[in-house]
mmCIF file of C-alpha atoms and ligand atoms in Angstrom:
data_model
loop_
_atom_site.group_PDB
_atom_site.id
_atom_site.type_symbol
_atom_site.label_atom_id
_atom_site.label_comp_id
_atom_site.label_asym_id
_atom_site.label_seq_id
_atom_site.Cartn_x
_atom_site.Cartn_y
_atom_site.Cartn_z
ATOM 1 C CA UNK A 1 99.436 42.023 121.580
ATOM 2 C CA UNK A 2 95.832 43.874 122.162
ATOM 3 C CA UNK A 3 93.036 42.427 119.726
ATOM 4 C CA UNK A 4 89.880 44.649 120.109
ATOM 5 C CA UNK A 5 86.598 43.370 119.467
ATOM 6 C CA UNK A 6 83.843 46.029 118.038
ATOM 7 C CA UNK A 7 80.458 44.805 118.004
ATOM 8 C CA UNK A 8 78.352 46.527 114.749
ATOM 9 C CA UNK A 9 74.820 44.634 113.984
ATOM 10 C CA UNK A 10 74.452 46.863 111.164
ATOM 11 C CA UNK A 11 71.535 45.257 109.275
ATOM 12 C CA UNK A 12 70.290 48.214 107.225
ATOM 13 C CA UNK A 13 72.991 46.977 103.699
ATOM 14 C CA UNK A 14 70.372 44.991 102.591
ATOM 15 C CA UNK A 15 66.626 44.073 103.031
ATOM 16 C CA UNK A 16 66.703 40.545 104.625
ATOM 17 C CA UNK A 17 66.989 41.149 108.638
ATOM 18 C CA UNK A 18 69.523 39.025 111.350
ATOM 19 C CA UNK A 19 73.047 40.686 111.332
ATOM 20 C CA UNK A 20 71.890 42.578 114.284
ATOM 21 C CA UNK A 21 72.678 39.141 116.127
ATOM 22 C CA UNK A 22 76.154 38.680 114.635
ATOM 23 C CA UNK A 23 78.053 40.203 117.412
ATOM 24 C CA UNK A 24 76.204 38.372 119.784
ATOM 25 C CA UNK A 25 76.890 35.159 118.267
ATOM 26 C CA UNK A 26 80.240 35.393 117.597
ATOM 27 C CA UNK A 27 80.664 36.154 121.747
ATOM 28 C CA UNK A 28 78.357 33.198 122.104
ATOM 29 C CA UNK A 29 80.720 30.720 120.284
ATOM 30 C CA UNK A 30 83.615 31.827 122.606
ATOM 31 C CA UNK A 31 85.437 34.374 119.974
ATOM 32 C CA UNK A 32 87.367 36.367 123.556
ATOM 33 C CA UNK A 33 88.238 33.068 125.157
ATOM 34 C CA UNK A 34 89.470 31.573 121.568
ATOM 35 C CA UNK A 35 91.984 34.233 121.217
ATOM 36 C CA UNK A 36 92.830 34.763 124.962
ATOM 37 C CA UNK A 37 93.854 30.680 124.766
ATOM 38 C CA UNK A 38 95.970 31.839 121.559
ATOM 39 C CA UNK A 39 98.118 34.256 124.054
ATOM 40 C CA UNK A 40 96.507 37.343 122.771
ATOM 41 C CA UNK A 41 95.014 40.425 125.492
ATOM 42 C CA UNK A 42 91.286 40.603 124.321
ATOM 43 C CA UNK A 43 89.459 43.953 124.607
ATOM 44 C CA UNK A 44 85.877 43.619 123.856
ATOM 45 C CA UNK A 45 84.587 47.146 123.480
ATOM 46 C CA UNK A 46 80.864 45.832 123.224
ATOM 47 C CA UNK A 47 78.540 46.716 120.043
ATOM 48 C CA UNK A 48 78.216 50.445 118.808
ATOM 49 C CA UNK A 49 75.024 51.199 119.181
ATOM 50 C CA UNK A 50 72.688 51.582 116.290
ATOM 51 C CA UNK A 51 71.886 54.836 115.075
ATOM 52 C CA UNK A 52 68.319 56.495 115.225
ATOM 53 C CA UNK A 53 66.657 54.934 112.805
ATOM 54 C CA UNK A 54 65.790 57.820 110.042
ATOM 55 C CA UNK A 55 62.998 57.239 107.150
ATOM 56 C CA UNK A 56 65.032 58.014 103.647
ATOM 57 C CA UNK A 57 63.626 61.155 102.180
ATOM 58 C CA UNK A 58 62.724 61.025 99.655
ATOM 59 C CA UNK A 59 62.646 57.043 99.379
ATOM 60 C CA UNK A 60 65.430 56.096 96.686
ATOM 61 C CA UNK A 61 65.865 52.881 95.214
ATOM 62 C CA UNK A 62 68.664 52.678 97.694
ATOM 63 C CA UNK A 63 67.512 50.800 100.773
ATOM 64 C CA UNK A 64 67.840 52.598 104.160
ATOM 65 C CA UNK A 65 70.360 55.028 102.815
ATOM 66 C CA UNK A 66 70.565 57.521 105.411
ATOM 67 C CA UNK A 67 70.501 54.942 108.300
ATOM 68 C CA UNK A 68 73.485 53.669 106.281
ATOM 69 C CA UNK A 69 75.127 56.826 106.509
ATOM 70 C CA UNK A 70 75.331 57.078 110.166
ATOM 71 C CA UNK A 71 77.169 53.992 110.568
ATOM 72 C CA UNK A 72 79.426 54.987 108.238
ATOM 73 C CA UNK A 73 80.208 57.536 110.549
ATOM 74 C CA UNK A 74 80.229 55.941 113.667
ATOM 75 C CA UNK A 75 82.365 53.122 112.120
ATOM 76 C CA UNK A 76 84.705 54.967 110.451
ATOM 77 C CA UNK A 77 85.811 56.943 113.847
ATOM 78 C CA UNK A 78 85.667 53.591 115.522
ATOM 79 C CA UNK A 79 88.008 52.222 113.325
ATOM 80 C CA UNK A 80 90.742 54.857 113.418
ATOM 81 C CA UNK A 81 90.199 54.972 117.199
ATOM 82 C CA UNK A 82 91.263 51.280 117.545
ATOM 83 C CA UNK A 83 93.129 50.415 115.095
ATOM 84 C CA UNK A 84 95.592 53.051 117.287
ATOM 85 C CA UNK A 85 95.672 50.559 119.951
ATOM 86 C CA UNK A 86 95.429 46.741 118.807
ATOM 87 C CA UNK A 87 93.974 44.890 116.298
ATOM 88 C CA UNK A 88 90.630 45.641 115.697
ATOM 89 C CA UNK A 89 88.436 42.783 114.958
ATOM 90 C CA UNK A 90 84.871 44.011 113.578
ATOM 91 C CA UNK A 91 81.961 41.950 114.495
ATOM 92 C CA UNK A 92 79.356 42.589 112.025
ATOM 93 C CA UNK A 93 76.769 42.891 111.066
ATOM 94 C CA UNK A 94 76.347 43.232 107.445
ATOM 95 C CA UNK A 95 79.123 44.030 105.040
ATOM 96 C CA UNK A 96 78.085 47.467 104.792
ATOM 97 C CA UNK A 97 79.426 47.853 108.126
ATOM 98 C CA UNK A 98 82.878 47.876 105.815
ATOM 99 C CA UNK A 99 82.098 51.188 104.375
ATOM 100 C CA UNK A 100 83.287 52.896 107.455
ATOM 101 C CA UNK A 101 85.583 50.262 109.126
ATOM 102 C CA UNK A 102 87.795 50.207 105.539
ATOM 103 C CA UNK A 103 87.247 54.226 104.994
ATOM 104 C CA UNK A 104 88.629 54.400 109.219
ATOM 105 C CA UNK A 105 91.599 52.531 109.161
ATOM 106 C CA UNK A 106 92.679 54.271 105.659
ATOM 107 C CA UNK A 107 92.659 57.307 107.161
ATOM 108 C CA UNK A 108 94.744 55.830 109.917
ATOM 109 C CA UNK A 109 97.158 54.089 107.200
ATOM 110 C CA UNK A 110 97.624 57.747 105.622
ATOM 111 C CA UNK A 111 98.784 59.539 108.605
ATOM 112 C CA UNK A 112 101.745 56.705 109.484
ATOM 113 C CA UNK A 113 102.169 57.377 105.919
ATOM 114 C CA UNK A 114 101.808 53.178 105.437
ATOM 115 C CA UNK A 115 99.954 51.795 101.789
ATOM 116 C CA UNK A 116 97.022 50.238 102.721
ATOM 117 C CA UNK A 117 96.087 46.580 101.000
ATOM 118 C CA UNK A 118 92.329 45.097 101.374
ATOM 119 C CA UNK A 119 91.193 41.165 101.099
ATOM 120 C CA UNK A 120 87.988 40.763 99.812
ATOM 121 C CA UNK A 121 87.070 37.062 100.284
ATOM 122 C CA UNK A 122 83.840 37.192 99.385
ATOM 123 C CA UNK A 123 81.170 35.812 96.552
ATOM 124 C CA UNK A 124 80.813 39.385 95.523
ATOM 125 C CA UNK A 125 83.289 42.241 95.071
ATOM 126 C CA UNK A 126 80.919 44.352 96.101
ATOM 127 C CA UNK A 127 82.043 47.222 93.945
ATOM 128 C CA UNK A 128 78.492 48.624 92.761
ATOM 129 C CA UNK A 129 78.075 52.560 93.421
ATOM 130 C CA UNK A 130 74.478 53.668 94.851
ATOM 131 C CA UNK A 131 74.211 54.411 90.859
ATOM 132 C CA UNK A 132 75.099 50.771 88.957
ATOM 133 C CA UNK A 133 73.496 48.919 92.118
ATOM 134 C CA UNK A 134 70.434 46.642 91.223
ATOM 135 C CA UNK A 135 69.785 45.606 94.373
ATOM 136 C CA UNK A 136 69.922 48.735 96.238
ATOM 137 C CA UNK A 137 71.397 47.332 98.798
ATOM 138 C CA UNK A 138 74.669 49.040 100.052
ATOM 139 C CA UNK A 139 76.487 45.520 101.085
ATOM 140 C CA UNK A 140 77.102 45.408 97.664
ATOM 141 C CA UNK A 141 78.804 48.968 97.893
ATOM 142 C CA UNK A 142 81.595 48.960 99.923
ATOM 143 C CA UNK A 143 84.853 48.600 97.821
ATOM 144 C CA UNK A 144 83.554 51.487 95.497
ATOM 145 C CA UNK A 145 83.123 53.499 98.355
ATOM 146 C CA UNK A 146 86.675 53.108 100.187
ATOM 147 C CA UNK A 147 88.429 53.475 96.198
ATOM 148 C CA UNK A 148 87.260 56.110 96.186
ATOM 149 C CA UNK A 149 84.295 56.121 93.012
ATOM 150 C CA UNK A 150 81.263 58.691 92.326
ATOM 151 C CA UNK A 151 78.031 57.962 93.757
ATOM 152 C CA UNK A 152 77.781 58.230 97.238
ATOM 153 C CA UNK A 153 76.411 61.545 98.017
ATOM 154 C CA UNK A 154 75.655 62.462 101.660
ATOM 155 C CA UNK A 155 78.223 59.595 102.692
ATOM 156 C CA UNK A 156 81.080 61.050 104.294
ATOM 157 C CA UNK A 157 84.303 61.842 101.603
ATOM 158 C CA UNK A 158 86.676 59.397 101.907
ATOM 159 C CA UNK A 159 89.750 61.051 103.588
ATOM 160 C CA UNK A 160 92.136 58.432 102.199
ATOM 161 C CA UNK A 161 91.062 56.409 98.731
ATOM 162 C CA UNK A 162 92.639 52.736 98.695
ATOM 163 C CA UNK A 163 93.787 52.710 95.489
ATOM 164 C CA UNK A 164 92.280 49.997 93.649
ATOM 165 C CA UNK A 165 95.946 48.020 92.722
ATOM 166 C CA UNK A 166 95.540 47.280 96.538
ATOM 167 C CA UNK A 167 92.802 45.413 96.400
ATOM 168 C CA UNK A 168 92.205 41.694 96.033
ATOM 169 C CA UNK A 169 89.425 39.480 95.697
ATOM 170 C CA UNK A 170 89.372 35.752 96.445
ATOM 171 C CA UNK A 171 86.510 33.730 96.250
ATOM 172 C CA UNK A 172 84.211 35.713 93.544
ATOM 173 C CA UNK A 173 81.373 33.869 91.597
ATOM 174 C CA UNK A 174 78.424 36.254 91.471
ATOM 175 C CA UNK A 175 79.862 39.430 89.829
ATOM 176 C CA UNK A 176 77.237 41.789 88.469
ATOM 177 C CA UNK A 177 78.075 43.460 85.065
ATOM 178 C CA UNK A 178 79.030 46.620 85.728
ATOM 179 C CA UNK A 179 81.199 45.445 88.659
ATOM 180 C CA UNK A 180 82.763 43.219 86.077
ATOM 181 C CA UNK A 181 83.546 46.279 83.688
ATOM 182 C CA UNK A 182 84.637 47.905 86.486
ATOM 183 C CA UNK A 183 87.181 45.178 87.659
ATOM 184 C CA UNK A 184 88.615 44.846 84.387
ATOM 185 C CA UNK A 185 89.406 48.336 83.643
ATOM 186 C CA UNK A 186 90.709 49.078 87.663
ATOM 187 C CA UNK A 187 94.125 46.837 87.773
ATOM 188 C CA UNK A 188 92.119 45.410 90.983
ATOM 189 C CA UNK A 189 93.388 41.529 91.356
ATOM 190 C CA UNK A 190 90.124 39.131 90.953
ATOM 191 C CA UNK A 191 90.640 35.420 91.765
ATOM 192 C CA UNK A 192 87.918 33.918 90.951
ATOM 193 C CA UNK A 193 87.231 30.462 91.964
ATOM 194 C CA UNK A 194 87.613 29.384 88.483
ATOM 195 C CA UNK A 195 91.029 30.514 89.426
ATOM 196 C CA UNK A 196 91.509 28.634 92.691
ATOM 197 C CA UNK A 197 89.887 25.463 90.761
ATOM 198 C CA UNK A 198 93.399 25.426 88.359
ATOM 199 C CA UNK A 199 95.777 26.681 90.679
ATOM 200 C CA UNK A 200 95.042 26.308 94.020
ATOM 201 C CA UNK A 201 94.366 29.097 96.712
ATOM 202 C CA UNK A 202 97.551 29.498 98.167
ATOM 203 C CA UNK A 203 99.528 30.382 94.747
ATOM 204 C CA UNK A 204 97.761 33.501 94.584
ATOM 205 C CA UNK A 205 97.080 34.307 97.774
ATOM 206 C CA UNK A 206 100.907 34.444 98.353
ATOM 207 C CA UNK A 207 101.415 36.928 95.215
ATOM 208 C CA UNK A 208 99.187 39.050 96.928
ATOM 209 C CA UNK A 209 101.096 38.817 100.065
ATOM 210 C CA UNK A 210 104.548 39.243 98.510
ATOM 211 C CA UNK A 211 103.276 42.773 96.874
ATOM 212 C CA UNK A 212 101.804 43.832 100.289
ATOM 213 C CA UNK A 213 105.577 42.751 102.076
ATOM 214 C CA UNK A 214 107.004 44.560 99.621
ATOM 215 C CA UNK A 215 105.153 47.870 100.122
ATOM 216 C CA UNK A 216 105.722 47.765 103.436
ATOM 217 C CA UNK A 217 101.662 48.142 103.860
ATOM 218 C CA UNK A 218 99.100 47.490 106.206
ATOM 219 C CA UNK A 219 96.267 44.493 105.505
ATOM 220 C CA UNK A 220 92.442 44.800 105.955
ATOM 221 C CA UNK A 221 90.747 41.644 105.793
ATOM 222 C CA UNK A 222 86.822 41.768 105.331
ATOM 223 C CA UNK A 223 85.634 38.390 105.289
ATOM 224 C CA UNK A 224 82.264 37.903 104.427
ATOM 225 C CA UNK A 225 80.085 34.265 105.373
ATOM 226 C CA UNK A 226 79.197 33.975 101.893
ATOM 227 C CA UNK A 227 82.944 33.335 100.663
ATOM 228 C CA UNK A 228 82.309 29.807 102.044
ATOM 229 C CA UNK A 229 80.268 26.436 100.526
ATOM 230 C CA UNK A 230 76.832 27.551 101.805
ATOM 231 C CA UNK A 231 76.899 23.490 103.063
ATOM 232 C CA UNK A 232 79.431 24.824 105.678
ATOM 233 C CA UNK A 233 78.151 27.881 106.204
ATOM 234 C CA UNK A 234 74.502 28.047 105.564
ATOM 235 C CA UNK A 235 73.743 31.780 107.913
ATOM 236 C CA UNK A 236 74.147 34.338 105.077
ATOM 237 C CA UNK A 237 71.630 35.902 103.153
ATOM 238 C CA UNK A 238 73.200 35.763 100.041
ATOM 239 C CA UNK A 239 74.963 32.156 99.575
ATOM 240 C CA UNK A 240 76.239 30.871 96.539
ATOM 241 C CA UNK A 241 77.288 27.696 95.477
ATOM 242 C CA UNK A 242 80.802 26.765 94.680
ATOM 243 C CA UNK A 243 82.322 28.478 97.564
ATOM 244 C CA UNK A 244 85.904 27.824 99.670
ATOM 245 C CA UNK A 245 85.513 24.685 101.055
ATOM 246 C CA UNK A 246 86.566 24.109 105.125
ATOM 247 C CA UNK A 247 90.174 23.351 104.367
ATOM 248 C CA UNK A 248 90.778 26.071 101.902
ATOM 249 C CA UNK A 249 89.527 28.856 104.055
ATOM 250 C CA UNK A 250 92.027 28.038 106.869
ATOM 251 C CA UNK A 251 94.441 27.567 104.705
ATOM 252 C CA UNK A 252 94.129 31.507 103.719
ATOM 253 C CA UNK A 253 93.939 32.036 107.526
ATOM 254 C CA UNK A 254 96.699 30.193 108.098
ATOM 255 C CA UNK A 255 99.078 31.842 105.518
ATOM 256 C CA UNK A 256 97.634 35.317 106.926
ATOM 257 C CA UNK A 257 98.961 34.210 110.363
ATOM 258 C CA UNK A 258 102.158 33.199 109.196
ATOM 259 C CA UNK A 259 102.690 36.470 107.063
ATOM 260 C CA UNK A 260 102.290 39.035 109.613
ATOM 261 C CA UNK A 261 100.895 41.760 107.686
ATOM 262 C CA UNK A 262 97.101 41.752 108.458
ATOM 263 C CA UNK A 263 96.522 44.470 110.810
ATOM 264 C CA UNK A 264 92.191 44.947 110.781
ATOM 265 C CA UNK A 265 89.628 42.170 109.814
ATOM 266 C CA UNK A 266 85.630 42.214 109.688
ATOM 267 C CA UNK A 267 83.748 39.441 110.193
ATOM 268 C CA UNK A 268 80.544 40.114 108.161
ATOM 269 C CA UNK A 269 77.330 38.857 106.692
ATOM 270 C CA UNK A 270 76.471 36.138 109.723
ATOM 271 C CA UNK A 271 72.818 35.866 109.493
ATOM 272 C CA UNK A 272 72.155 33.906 113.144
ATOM 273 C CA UNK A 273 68.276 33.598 112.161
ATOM 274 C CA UNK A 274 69.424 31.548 109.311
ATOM 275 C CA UNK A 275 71.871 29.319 111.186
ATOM 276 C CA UNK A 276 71.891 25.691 112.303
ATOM 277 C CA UNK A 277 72.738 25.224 115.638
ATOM 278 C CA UNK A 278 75.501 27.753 115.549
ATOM 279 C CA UNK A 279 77.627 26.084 113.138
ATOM 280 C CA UNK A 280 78.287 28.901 110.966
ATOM 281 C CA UNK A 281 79.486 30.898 114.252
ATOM 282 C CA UNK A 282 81.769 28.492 115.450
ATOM 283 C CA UNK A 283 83.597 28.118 111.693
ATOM 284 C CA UNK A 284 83.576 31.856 111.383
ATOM 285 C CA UNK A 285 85.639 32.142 115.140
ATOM 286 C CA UNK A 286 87.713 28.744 113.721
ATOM 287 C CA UNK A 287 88.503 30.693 111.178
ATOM 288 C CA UNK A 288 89.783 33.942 113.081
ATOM 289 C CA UNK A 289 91.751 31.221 115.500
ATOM 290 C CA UNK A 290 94.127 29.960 112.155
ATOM 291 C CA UNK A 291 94.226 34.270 111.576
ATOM 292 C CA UNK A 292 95.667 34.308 114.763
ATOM 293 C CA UNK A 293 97.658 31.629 115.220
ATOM 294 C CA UNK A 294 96.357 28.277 116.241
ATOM 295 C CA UNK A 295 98.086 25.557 114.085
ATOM 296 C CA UNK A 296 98.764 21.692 114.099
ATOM 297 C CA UNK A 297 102.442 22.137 113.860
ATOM 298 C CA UNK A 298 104.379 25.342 113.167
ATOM 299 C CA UNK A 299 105.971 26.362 110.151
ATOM 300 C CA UNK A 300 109.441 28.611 109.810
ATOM 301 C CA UNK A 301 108.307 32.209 109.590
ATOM 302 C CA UNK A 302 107.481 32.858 105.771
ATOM 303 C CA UNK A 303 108.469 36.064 104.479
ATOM 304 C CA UNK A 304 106.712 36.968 101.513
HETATM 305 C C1 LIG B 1 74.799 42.053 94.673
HETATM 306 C C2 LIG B 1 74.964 41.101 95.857
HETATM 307 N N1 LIG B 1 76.013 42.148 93.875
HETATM 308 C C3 LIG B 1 74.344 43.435 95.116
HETATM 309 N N2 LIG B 1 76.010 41.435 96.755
HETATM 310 C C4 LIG B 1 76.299 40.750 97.893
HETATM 311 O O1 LIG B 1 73.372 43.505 95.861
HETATM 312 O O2 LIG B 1 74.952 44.421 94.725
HETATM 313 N N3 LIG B 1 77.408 40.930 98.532
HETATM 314 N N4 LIG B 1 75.478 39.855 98.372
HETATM 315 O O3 LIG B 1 77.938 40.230 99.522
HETATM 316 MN MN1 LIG B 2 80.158 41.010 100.772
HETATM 317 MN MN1 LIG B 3 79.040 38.244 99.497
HETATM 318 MN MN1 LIG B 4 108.731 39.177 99.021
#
């Protein structure tokens, strides 16, 4: 099997700068050789590179729409392009970078005529539309986008909506109030860490799997920095407390691995310029090792 590592410093999603580094990083923590040692071919297809940078006109309260726009573009082709040959592995970069990566391999999805499930695990659900967003910043965009919602003018159309019953969140505790309307009304599934306090992450992590099995669908995972304890993983820009501790994100990563149905992940939302002597890195690539396979012991195939 063919993983393919994509490079995108995107770091136009929001204001604060750094995800330009993440790729960078990531290589610098040993992500190729991690995954090589795991019995996986590695690919590295270095970073896209950046658009030109283009001044918004007229300046919106969205931040650096435009510049957003053309890494949609580029990401969304790069996505379908690789997720033809391996497993593409996106190396962000900010989780705007998701916009096109999730909108790519949808379109891919569609034309093998295969459902296509997302993971969120994330703080955020980032399902604010260029018109609820406070912030302005499109990080905070990307599930609206790929579902397929109003708002996003001079974006590309999405070729292939993920409906929204395909979409989980794990991990949310900073859900703005329209997102929070939206949730509710969309049949998306929301664990919240409430949630994962009273029943534990696995229980429904594996619901989630057994409706993906059942579909016969692919998996996106997006998994953003700020999903974890900021005391384990202080390099995002956006932390909040309360997050997945060490344990419980492998344990996700581990019940991925053993499931068999995640077929594209992003790595998002590394700030390096925040990070203490690479720690954050070198979780975020221990992480993607229990995705792919490194255990303790093994476990009989699960099918869920
Ligand atoms: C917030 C923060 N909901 C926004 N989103 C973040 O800007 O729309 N997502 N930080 O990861
Ligand atoms: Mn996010
Ligand atoms: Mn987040
Ligand atoms: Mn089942």
């Amino acid at each position: 099997q063919t993983c393919i590592l994509i490079g995108a410093g995107m770091d136009c999603g929001k204001r604060r700068r750094g995800c330009i580094m993440g790729p960078d990083a990531y290589r610098t923590a040993g992500l190729a050789g991690t995954l090589n040692d795991l019995g996986w071919q590695v690919e590295d297809r270095g970073n896209i590179d950046a658009p030109q940078w283009v001044p918004d006109a007229p300046k919106g309260k969205v931040h650096a729409r435009e510049e957003c726009i053309a890494w949609t573009k580029l990401l969304a082709q790069a996505a379908e392009t690789a997720i033809q040959d391996g497993f593409p592995i996106f190396l962000g970069g900010d989780h705007a970078l998701s916009l096109g990566t999730v909108a790519g391999v949808a379109t891919h999805a569609a034309r093998i005529d295969r459902p296509l499930f997302v993971l969120w695990l994330d703080a955020h659900p980032d399902i604010n539309s260029p018109e609820t967003t406070a912030s302005g910043n499109l990080h905070g965009t990307p599930i609206a986008y790929v579902t397929g919602q109003d708002g996003f003018e001079g974006f590309p159309a999405v070729q292939s909506p993920v409906p929204a019953e395909n979409v989980c969140f794990i991990g949310l505790r900073s859900v703005d109030a329209p997102e929070r309307d939206f949730i509710i009304r969309s049949g998306m599934t929301a664990i919240d860490m409430r949630q994962i306090d009273e029943r534990g992450i696995a229980a429904p992590l594996a619901e989630f799997l057994h409706k993906v099995s059942a579909a016969d669908g692919m998996l996106h995972v997006s998994l953003d920095v700020d999903f974890l304890e900021p005391a384990i993983a202080p390099a995002a820009g956006t932390t909040v407390p309360g997050g997945a501790t060490f344990r419980e994100a492998h344990l996700v990563m581990e019940m991925l691995h053993d499931s068999g149905l995640v077929t594209s992940l992003d790595l998002v939302e590394l700030n390096p310029y925040l990070d203490d002597r690479g720690r954050t890195a070198s979780l975020m690539v221990d992480l993607t090792a229990s995705l792919f396979g490194r255990r303790v012991f093994d476990r009989p195939t699960r099918s869920y």
